[in-house]
Coordinates of C-alpha atoms in Angstrom, one line a residue:
X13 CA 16.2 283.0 337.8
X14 CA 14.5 286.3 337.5
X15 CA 12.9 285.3 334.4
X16 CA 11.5 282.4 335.7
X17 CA 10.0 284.5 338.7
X18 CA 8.8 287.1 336.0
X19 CA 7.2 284.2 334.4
X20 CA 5.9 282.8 337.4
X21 CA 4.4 286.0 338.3
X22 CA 3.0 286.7 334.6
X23 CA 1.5 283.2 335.2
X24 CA 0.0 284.1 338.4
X25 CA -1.6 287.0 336.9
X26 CA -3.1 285.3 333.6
X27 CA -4.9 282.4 336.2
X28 CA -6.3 285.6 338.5
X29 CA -7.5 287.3 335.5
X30 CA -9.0 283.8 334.0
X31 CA -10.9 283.7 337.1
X32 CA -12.0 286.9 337.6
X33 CA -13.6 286.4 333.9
X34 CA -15.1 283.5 334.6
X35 CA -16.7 285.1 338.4
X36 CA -18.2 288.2 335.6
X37 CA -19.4 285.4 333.2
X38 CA -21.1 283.9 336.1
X39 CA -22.3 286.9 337.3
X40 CA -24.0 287.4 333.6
X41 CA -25.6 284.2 333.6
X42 CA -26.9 284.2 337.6
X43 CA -28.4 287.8 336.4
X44 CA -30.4 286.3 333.6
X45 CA -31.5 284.0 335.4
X46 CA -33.1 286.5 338.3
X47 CA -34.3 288.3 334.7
X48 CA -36.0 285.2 333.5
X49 CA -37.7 284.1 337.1
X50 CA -39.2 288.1 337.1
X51 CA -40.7 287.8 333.8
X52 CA -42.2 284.3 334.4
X53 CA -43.3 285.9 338.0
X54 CA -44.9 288.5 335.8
X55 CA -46.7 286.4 333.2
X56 CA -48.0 284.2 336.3
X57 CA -49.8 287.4 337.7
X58 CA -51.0 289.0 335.0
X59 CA -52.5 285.6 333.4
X60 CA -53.8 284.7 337.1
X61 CA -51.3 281.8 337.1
X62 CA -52.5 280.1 333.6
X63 CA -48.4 281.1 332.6
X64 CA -46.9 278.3 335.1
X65 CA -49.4 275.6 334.1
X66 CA -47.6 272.5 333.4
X67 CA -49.3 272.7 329.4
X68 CA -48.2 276.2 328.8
X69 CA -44.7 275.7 330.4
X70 CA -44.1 272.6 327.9
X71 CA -45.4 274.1 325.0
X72 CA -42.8 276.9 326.0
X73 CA -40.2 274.7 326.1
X74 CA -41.2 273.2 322.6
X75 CA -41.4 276.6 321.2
X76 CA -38.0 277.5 322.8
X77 CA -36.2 274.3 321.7
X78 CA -35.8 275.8 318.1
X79 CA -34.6 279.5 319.0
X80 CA -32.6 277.7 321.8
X81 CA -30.7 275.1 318.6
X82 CA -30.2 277.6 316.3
X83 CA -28.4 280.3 319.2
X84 CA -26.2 277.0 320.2
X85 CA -24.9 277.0 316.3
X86 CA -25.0 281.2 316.5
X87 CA -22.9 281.3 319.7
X88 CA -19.8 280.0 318.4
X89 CA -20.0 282.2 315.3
X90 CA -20.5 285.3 317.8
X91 CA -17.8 284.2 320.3
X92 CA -15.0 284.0 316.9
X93 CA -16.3 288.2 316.4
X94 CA -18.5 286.8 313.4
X95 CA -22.5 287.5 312.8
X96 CA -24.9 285.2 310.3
X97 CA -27.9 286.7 309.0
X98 CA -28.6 284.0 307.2
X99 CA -29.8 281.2 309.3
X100 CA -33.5 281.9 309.3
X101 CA -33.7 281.4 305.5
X102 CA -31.4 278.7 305.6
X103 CA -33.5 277.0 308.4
X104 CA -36.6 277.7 306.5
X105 CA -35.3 276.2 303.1
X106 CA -33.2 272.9 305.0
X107 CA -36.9 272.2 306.3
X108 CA -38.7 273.1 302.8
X109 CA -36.1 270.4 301.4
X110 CA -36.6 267.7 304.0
X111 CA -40.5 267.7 303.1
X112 CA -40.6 268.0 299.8
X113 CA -38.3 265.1 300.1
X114 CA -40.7 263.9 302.6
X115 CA -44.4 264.2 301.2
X116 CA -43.4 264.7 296.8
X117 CA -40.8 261.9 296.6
X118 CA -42.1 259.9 299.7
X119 CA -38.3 259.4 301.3
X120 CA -38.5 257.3 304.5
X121 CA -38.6 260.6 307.4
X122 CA -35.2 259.0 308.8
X123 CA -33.7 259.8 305.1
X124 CA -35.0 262.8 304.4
X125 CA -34.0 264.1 307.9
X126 CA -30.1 262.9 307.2
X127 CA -29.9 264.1 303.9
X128 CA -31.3 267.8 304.9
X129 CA -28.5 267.5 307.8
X130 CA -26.2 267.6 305.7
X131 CA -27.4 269.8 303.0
X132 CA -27.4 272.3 305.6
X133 CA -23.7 271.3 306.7
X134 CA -22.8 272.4 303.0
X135 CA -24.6 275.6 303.4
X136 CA -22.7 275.9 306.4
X137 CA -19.3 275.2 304.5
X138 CA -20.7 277.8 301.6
X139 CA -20.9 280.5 304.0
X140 CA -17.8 279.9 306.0
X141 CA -15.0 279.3 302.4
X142 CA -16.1 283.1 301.8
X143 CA -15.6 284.4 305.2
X144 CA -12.7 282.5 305.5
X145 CA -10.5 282.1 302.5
X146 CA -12.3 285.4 300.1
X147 CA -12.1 287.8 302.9
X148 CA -15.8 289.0 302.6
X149 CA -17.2 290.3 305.2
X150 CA -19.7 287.6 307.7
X151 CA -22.6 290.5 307.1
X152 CA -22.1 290.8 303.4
X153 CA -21.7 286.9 302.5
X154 CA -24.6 285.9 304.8
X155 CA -27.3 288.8 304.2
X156 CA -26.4 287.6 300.4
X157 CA -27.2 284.0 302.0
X158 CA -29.9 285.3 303.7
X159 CA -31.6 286.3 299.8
X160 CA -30.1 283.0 298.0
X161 CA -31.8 280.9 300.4
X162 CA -35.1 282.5 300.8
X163 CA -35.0 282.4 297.0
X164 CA -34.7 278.7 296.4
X165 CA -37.2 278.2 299.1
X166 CA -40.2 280.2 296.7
X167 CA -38.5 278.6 293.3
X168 CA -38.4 274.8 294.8
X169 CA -41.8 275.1 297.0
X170 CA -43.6 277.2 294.5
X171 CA -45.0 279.4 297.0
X172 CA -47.6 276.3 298.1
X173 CA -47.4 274.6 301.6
X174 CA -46.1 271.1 301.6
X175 CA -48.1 268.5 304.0
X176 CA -48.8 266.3 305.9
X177 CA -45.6 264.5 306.9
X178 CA -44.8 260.8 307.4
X179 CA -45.7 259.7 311.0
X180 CA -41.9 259.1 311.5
X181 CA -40.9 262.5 310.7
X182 CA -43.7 264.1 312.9
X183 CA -42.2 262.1 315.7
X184 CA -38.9 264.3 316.1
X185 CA -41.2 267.4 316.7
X186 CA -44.1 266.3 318.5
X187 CA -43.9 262.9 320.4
X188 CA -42.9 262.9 324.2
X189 CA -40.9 260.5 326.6
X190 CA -42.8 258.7 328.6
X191 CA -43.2 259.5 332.3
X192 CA -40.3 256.6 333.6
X193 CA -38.5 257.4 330.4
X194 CA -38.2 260.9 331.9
X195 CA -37.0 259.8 335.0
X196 CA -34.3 257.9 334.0
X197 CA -32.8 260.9 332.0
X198 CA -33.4 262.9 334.8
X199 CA -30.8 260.2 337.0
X200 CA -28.5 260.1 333.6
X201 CA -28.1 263.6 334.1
X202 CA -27.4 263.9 338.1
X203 CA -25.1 260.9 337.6
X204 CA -23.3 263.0 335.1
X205 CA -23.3 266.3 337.2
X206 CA -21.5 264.1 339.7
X207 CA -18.8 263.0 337.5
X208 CA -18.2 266.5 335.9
X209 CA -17.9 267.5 339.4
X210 CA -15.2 265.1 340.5
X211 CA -13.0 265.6 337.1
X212 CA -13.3 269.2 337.9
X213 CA -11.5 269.0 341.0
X214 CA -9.1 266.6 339.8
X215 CA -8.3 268.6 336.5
X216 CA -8.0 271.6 339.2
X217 CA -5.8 269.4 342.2
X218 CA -3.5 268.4 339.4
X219 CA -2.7 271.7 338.1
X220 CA -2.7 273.3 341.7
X221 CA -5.4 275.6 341.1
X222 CA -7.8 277.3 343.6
X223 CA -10.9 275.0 344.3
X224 CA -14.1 275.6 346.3
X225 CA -14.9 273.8 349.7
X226 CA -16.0 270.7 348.6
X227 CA -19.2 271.4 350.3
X228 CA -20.2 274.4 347.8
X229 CA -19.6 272.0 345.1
X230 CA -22.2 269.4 346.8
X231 CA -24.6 272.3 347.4
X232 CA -24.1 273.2 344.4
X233 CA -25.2 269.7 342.9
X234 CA -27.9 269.0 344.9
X235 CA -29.2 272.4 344.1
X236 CA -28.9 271.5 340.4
X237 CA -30.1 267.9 341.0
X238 CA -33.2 269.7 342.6
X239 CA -33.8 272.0 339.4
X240 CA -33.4 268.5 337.1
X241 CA -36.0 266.8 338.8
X242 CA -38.8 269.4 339.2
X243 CA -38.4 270.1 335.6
X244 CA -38.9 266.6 334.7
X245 CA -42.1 266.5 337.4
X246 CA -43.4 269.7 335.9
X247 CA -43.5 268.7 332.3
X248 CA -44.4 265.0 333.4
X249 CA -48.0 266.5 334.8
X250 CA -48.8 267.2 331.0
X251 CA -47.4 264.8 328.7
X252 CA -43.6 263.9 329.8
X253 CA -40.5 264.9 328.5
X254 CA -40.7 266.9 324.6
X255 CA -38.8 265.1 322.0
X256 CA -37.3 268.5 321.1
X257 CA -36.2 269.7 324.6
X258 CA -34.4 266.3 324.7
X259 CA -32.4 267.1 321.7
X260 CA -31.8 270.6 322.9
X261 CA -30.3 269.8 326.0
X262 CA -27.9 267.0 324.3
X263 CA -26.7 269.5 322.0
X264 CA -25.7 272.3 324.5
X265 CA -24.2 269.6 326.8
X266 CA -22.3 268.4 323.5
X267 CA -20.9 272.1 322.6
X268 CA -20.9 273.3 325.9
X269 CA -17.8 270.4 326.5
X270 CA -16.3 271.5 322.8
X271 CA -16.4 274.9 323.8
X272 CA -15.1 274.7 327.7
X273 CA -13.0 271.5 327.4
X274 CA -11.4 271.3 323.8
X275 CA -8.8 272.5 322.0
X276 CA -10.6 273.7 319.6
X277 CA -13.1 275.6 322.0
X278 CA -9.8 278.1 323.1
X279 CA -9.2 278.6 319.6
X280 CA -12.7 280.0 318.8
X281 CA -12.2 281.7 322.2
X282 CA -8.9 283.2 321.0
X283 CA -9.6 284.0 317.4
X284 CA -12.5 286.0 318.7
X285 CA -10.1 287.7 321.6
X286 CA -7.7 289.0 318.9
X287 CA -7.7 287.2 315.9
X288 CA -4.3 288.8 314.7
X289 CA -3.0 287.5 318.0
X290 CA -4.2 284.0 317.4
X291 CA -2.7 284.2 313.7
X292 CA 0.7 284.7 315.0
X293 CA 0.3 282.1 317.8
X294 CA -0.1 279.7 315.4
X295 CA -3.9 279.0 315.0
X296 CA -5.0 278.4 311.7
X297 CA -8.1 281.3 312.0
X298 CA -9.2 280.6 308.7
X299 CA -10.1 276.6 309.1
X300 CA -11.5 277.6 312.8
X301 CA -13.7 280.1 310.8
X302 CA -14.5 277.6 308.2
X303 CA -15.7 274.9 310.5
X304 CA -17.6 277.1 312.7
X305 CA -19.7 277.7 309.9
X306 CA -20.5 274.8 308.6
X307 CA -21.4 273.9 312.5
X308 CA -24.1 276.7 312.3
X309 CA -25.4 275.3 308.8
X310 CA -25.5 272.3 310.8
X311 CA -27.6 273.8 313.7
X312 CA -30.1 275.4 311.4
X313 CA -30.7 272.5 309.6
X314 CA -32.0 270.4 312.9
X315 CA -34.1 273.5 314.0
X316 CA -35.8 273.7 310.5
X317 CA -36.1 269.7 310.7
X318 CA -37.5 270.4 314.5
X319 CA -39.8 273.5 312.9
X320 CA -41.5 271.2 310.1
X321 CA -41.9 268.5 312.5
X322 CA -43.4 270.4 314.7
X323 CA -46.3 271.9 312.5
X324 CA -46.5 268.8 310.0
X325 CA -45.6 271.5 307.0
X326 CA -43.3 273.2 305.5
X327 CA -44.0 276.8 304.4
X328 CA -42.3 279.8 302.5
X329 CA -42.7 282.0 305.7
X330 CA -41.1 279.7 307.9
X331 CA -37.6 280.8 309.7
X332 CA -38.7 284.6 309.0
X333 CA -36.9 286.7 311.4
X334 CA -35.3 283.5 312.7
X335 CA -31.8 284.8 312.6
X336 CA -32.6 287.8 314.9
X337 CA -34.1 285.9 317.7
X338 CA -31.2 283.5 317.7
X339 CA -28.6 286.4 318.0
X340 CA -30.8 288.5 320.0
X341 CA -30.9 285.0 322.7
X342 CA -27.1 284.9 322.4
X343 CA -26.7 288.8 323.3
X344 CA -29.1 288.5 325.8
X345 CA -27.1 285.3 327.2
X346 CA -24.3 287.3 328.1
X347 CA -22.6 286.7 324.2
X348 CA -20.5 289.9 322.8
X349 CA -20.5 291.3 319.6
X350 CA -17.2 292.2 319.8
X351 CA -16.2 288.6 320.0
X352 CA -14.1 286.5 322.5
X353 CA -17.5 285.9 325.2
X354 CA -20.2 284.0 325.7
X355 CA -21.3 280.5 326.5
X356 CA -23.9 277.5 325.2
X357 CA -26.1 277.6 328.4
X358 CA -26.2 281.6 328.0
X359 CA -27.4 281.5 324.7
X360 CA -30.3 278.7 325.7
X361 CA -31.2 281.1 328.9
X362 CA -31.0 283.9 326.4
X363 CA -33.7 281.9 324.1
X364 CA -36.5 280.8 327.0
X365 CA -36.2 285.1 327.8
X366 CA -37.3 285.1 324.3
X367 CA -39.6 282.5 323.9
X368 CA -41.2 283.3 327.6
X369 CA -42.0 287.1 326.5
X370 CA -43.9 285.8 323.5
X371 CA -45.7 283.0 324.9
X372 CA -46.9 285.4 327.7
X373 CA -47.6 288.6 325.9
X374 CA -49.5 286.1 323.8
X375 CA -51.6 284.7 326.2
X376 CA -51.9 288.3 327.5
X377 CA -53.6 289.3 323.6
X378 CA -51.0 291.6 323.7
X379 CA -50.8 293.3 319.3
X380 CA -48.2 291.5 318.3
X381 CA -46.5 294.3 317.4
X382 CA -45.6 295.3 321.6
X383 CA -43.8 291.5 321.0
X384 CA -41.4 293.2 318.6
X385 CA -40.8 296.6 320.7
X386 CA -40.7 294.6 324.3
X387 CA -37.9 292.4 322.2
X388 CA -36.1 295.0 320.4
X389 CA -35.7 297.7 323.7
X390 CA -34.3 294.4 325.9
X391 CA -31.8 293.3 323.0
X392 CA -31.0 296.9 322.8
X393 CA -30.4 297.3 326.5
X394 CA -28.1 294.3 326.6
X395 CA -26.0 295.3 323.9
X396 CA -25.5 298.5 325.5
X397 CA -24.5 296.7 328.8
X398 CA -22.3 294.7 327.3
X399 CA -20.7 297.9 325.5
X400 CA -20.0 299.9 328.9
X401 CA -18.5 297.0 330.1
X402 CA -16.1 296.9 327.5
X403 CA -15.4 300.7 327.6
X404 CA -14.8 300.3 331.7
X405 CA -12.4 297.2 330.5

C-alpha cells in the first residue's frame, strides 16, 4: 500500500514537473514572439512603413520558407543533443543535382525533384550510420560532410551555373495559390485547430489531467483563427498564398504531431534528456539517431529543391552558411544545445527572426556585414539564456 501511494505521489510529481516544462516552453515561444513583433515594429519605422507592405512581407515569407525547412529537419537533430554542419552543402549540392538533372539530361521537374529527395535521404542515412553505429562524433562526421558535399558540388557543376529550369520545376518555388485557393486553406486550417482542440481535451478528460476553462481554449482558437485569416488577407493583397510557405507550414504541422504526439517523438525527447537513461529503458538510441538523420538529409534536400526553384539556377555558392542560420533559428526558437528542448513552431519563429533582420537591414542598405554581427550577438545572447537557465535548473 505504501508503495503504491509512493508511486502515486512520484506520479503526481512527474505530471507537475511535465507541466511546469511545458508553461517555460510556452513562456520561450510567447517571448519570441513579443521579440519578432519589436523587430518588425522597428523595420516599419525606420523604412517609413515600406517593411509591412503586403510585397515585402511575402517575399519575407518566401525567403523564410527555406531557413524555416531546413531548422524543421535541424530541430530534431538538436532536441536528440546532436549538431549538423553539414546541411548547407548538402542543400546546395541536392539542388545542384536536381538541375543538372533538370536542364543537362532534360528529366521531367517532377523526376528530378523525387530523385534529389531521396538522394538527400541517403545523405541523410550517410551521416546518421557514423554517428550512430561508428561512434564519431555529430561535429566531426558532418563538418567532414560539410567538405564532401561542397566538393562534389564544384567536381559535378564545374564551377558554371546551371539554368534556366523547366517551367514545372520553377513552379514549386515561385507560383502562388490563388486568392479562393487561399481561403479555403485558411478554413482547412481553423477546421483543424478545432479538432486538435477537442482531442486535446479528450486525450486530457480520459487520463484525468488538469485542463483549461473551456473558454480559454475557445479564446484561444478564435485568437489563432484571427492570426490564420489576416495572414492569408495580407499575402492575398500581393499575389496569394507562396507555394513555399504552403509546404512550410505542412511540414511543421507534420513533425510538430511526430514530435508532440508519437512514440517516436518521446524517444528523440528522451535520448536527448539522457541518452544513457534512454539506453537502459530500452530505446534503441542508435536507430532513433540513425533515422533522425536521414530526416534532416531529407529536409535539406526540399529546401535546396525550394532554393533552385526559387532563383531558376543552381549555383556553387548556394547553401553557404546555410547550416548556421538553420541552427541559429532553432537556438533562437527556444531549442538547447544540450539536448532534450525545443519545438517545430520554435524553430520556424526562430527562422522569420532571421529572415525579418535581413530583409530589413536590407532594405535599410545596411553593409552586409552589420547582418552578420546583428545575427551573431542575438544567437549569442540566446545561447547564453538558455545556459543560465540550465545552471539555475
Amino acid at each position: 500500500m505504501q508503495v503504491k501511494l509512493l508511486n502515486n505521489e512520484k506520479k503526481v510529481k512527474n505530471i507537475n514537473e511535465d507541466n511546469r516544462l511545458g508553461f517555460k516552453l510556452d513562456i520561450k515561444t510567447y517571448a519570441m514572439v513579443i521579440a519578432l513583433l519589436a523587430i518588425w515594429i522597428i523595420f516599419s519605422a525606420t523604412t517609413h512603413g515600406s517593411f509591412l507592405t503586403p510585397r515585402n512581407l511575402s517575399n519575407l515569407f518566401r525567403q523564410m520558407a527555406i531557413t524555416g525547412i531546413l531548422a524543421t529537419g535541424m530541430i530534431f537533430v538538436i532536441i536528440a543533443g546532436q549538431i549538423d554542419l553539414s546541411v548547407g552543402s548538402m542543400m546546395g549540392l541536392l539542388g545542384g543535382i536536381a538541375a543538372i538533372l533538370n536542364v543537362w539530361y532534360n528529366v521531367s521537374g517532377i523526376i528530378s525533384i523525387l530523385i534529389t529527395l531521396v538522394i538527400g535521404l541517403l545523405f541523410g542515412l550517410w551521416n546518421g550510420y557514423w554517428v550512430a553505429y561508428r561512434r564519431v562524433p555529430a561535429f566531426i562526421v558532418t563538418l567532414a560532410g560539410q567538405l564532401i558535399f561542397r566538393g562534389i558540388l564544384i567536381g559535378i557543376s564545374r564551377g558554371l551555373t546551371i539554368a534556366p529550369l523547366s517551367p514545372d520545376f520553377r513552379f514549386l518555388g515561385q507560383a502562388y495559390f490563388t486568392t479562393v485557393s487561399g481561403y479555403i486553406l485558411g478554413a482547412i486550417a481553423v477546421i483543424a485547430l478545432i479538432f486538435n482542440m477537442i482531442n486535446n481535451r479528450k486525450a486530457k478528460m480520459k487520463h484525468n489531467l488538469d485542463m483549461p476553462p473551456l473558454m480559454i481554449d475557445v479564446l484561444k482558437l478564435l485568437g489563432f483563427s484571427v492570426i490564420v485569416f489576416v495572414f492569408i488577407l495580407v499575402l492575398n493583397m500581393y499575389e496569394g498564398v507562396p507555394v513555399p510557405v504552403f509546404i512550410l507550414v505542412v511540414l511543421a504541422l507534420i513533425f510538430t504531431y511526430v514530435l508532440n504526439k508519437t512514440v517516436f517523438g518521446r524517444r528523440v525527447y528522451a535520448i536527448g534528456g539522457n541518452v544513457e537513461a534512454a539506453i537502459l529503458s530500452g530505446i534503441d538510441a542508435k536507430r532513433i539517431t540513425l533515422i533522425i538523420f536521414a530526416i534532416n538529409g531529407l529536409m535539406a534536400a526540399t529546401s535546396g529543391v525550394l532554393l533552385t526553384s526559387r532563383l531558376n539556377a543552381a549555383s556553387v555558392a548556394a547553401g553557404q552558411n546555410a547550416e548556421l542560420d538553420a541552427i541559429a533559428a532553432c537556438v533562437i526558437g527556444g531549442a538547447s544545445l544540450m539536448g532534450g528542448i525545443g519545438t517545430v513552431s520554435g524553430a520556424i519563429i526562430g527562422a522569420l527572426v532571421m529572415a525579418s533582420i535581413d530583409n530589413g537591414m536590407s532594405m535599410l542598405n545596411a553593409a552586409p556585414f552589420w547582418q552578420y554581427v546583428v545575427k551573431g550577438l542575438i544567437l549569442l545572447i540566446a545561447v547564453w539564456i538558455d545556459m543560465e537557465a540550465k545552471n539555475k535548473e
